[in-house]
Short mmCIF file of C-alpha atoms and ligand atoms in Angstrom, two decimals:
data_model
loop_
_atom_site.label_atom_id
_atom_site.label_comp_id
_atom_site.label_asym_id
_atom_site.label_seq_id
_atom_site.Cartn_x
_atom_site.Cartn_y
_atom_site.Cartn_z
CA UNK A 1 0.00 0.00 0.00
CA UNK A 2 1.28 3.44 -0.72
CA UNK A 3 0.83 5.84 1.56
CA UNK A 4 1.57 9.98 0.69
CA UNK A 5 1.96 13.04 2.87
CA UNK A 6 0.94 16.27 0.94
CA UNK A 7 1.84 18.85 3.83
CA UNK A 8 1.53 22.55 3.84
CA UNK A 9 0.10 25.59 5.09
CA UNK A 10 -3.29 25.76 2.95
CA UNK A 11 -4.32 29.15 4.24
CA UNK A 12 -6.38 28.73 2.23
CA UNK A 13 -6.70 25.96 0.23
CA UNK A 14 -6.58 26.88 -3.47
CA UNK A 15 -7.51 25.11 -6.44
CA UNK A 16 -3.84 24.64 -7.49
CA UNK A 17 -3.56 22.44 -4.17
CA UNK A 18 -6.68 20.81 -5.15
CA UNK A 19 -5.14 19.75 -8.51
CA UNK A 20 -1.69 18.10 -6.84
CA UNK A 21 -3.80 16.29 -4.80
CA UNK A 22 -6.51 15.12 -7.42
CA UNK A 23 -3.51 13.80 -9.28
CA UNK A 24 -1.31 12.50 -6.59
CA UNK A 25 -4.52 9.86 -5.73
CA UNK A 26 -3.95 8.04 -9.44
CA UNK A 27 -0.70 7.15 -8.60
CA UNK A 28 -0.79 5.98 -4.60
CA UNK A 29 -3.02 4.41 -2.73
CA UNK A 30 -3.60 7.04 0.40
CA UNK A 31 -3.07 10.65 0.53
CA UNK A 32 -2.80 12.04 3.64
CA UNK A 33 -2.98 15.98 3.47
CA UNK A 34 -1.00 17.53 6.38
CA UNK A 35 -2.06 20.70 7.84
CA UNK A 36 0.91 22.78 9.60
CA UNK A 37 0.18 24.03 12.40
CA UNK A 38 3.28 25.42 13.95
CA UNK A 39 4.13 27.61 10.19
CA UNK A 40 6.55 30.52 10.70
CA UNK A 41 4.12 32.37 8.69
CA UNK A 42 0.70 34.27 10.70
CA UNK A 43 -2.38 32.78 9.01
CA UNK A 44 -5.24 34.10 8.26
CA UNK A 45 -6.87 31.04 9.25
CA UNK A 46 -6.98 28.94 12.32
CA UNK A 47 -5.47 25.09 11.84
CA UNK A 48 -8.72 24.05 12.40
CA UNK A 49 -10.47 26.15 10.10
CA UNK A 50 -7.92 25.21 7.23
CA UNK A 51 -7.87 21.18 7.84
CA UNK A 52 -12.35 22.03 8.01
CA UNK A 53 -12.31 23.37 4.43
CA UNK A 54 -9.59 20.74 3.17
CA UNK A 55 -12.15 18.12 4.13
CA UNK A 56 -15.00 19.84 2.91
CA UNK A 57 -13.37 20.50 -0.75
CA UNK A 58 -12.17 16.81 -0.74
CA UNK A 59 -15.03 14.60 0.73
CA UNK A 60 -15.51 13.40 -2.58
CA UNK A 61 -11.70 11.71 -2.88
CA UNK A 62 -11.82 8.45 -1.18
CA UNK A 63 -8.51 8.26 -1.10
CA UNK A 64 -7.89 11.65 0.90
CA UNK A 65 -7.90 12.20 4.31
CA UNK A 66 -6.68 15.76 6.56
CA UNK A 67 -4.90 16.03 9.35
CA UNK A 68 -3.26 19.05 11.12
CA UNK A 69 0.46 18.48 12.06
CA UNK A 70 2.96 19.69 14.26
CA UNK A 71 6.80 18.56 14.84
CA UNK A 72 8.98 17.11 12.26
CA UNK A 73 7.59 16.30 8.96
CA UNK A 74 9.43 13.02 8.62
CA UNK A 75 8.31 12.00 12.38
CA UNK A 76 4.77 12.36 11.16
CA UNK A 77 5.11 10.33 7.86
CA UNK A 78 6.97 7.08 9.79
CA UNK A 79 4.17 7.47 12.24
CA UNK A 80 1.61 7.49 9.67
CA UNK A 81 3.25 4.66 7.82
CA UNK A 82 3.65 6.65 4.49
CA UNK A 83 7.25 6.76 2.46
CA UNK A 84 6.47 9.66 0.05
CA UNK A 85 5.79 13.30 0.75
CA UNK A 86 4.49 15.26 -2.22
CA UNK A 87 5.12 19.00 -3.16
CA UNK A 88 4.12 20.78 -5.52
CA UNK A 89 6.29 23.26 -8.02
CA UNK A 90 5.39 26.05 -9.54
CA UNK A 91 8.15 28.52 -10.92
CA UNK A 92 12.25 28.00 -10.75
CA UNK A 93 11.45 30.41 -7.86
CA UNK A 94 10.10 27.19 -6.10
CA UNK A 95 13.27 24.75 -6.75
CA UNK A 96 15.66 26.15 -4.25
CA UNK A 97 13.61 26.35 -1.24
CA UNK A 98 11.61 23.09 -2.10
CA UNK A 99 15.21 21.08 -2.72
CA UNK A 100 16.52 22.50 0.28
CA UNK A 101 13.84 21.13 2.11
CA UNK A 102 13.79 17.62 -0.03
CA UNK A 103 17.62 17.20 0.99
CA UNK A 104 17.02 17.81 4.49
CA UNK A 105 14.26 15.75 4.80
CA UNK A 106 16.41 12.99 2.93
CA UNK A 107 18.87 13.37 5.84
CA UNK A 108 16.53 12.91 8.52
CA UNK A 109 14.91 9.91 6.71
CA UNK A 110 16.27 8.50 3.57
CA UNK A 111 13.50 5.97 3.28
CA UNK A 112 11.46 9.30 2.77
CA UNK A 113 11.17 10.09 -1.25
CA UNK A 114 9.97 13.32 -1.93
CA UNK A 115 8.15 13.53 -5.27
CA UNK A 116 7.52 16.94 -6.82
CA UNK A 117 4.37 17.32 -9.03
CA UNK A 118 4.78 20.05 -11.45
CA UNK A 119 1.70 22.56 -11.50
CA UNK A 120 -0.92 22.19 -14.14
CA UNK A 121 -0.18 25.64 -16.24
CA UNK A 122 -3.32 27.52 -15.50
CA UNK A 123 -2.22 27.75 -11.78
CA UNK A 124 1.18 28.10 -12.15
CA UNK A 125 0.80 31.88 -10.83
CA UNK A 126 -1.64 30.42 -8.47
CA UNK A 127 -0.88 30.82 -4.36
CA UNK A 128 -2.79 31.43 -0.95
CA UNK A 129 -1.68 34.57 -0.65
CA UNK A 130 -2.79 36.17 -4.11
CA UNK A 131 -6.22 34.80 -3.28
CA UNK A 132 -6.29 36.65 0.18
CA UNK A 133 -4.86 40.06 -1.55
CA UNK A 134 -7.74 39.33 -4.53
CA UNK A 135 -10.38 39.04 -1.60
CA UNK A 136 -9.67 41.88 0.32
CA UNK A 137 -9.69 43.69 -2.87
CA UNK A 138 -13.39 42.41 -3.41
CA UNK A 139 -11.62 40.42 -6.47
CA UNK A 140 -13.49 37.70 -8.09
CA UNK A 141 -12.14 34.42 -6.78
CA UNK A 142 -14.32 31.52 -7.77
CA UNK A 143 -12.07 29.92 -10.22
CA UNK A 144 -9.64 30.36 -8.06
CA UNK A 145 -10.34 28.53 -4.82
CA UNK A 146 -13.66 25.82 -3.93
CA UNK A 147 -16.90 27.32 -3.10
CA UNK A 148 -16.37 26.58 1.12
CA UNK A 149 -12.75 28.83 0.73
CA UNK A 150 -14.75 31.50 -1.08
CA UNK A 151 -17.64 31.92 0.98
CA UNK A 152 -15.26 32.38 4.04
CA UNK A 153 -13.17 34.50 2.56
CA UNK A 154 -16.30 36.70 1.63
CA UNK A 155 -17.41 36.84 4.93
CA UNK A 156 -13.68 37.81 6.62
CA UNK A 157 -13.52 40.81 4.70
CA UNK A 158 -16.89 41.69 4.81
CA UNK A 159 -16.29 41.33 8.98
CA UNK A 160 -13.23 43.20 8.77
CA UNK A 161 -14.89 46.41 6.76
CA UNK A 162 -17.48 46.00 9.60
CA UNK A 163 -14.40 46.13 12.27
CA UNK A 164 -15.70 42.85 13.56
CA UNK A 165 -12.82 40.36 12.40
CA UNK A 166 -10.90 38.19 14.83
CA UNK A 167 -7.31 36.23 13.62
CA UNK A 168 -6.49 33.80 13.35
CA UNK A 169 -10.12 33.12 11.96
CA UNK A 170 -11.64 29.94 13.91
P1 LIG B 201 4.02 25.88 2.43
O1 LIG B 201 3.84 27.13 3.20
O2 LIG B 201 4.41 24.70 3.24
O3 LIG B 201 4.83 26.01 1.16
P2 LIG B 201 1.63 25.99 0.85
O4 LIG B 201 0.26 25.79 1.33
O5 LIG B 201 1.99 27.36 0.36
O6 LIG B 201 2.55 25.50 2.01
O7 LIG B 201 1.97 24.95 -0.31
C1 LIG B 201 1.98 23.57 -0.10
C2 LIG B 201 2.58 22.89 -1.30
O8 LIG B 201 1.73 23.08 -2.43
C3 LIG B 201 3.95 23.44 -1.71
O9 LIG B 201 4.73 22.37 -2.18
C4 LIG B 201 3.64 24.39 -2.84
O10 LIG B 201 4.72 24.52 -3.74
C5 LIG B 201 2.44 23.70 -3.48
N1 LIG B 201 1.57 24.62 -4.19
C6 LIG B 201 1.03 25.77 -3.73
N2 LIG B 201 0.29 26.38 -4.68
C7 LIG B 201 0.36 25.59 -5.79
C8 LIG B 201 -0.16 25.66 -7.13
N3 LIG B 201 -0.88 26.70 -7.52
N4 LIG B 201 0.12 24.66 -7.97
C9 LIG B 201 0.90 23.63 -7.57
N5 LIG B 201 1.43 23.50 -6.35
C10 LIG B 201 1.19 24.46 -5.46
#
């Protein structure tokens, strides 16, 4: 059985995400979509709130299941009993960070492959933090992100005009 670990931020989800993972599941058995909890970067949204709207845009996928995660990547794939982690790359602007990461990773666990999907073209320019600039620009962002993203985006910025918006968003 071949078990995956797609980890990352997702805050928010966007429909480039949804695309590595879509076709990550033709070529393993399990993908397990890892939701970081401890990121250096502030989110917008809570853990929670992230791994909720993974599940929701996924519940279709058999395959998929979410989890948030904290610690060491490679701890958290040996516990889950996967040997892959999957990332996905964009631009060249991705490699160096992304093959920094794969080599350390290697190091800590070199029965850990990291496979890199490339991005379908029509996201390519595609990441969570565009979407959150679009939004609080009142941007159009539905082919963007899935409808559960959207409609809480919506209602963030339509709380934070109001001056009623709490972060990390729960
Ligand atoms: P992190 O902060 O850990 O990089 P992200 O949520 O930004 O987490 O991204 C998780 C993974 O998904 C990364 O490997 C990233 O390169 C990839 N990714 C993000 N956006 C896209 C996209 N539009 N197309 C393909 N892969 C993407």
């Amino acid at each position: 059985m071949k078990i995956a670990v797609y980890p990352g931020s997702f805050d928010p989800v966007t429909n480039g995400h949804l695309n590595i993972i879509e076709r990550t599941i033709k070529i393993v058995d399990k993908l397990i979509v890892a939701v970081t909890v401890d990121s250096k970067k502030s989110s917008l949204f809570s853990a929670q709130k992230r791994t909720e709207m993974i599940k929701e845009a996924t519940k279709n996928l058999e395959k998929v299941t979410v989890q948030p995660f904290s610690g060491l990547l490679t701890d958290f794939v040996k516990k889950n009993k996967a040997d892959i982690i999957i990332r996905g790359m964009r631009a060249i602007s991705d490699f160096e960070y992304e093959s920094q990461l794969a080599l350390m990773n290697k190091r800590l666990a070199p029965e850990i492959e990291t496979i890199f999907m490339v991005t379908c073209s029509k996201y390519s320019y595609l990441n969570s933090s565009i979407v959150k600039e679009i939004a609080s620009l009142n941007g159009n962002i539905s082919q963007l992100v899935p409808k559960i993203v959207e409609k809480n985006l919506k209602t963030i910025f339509l709380n934070k005009k109001l001056n009623k918006a709490v972060y990390p968003v729960k």
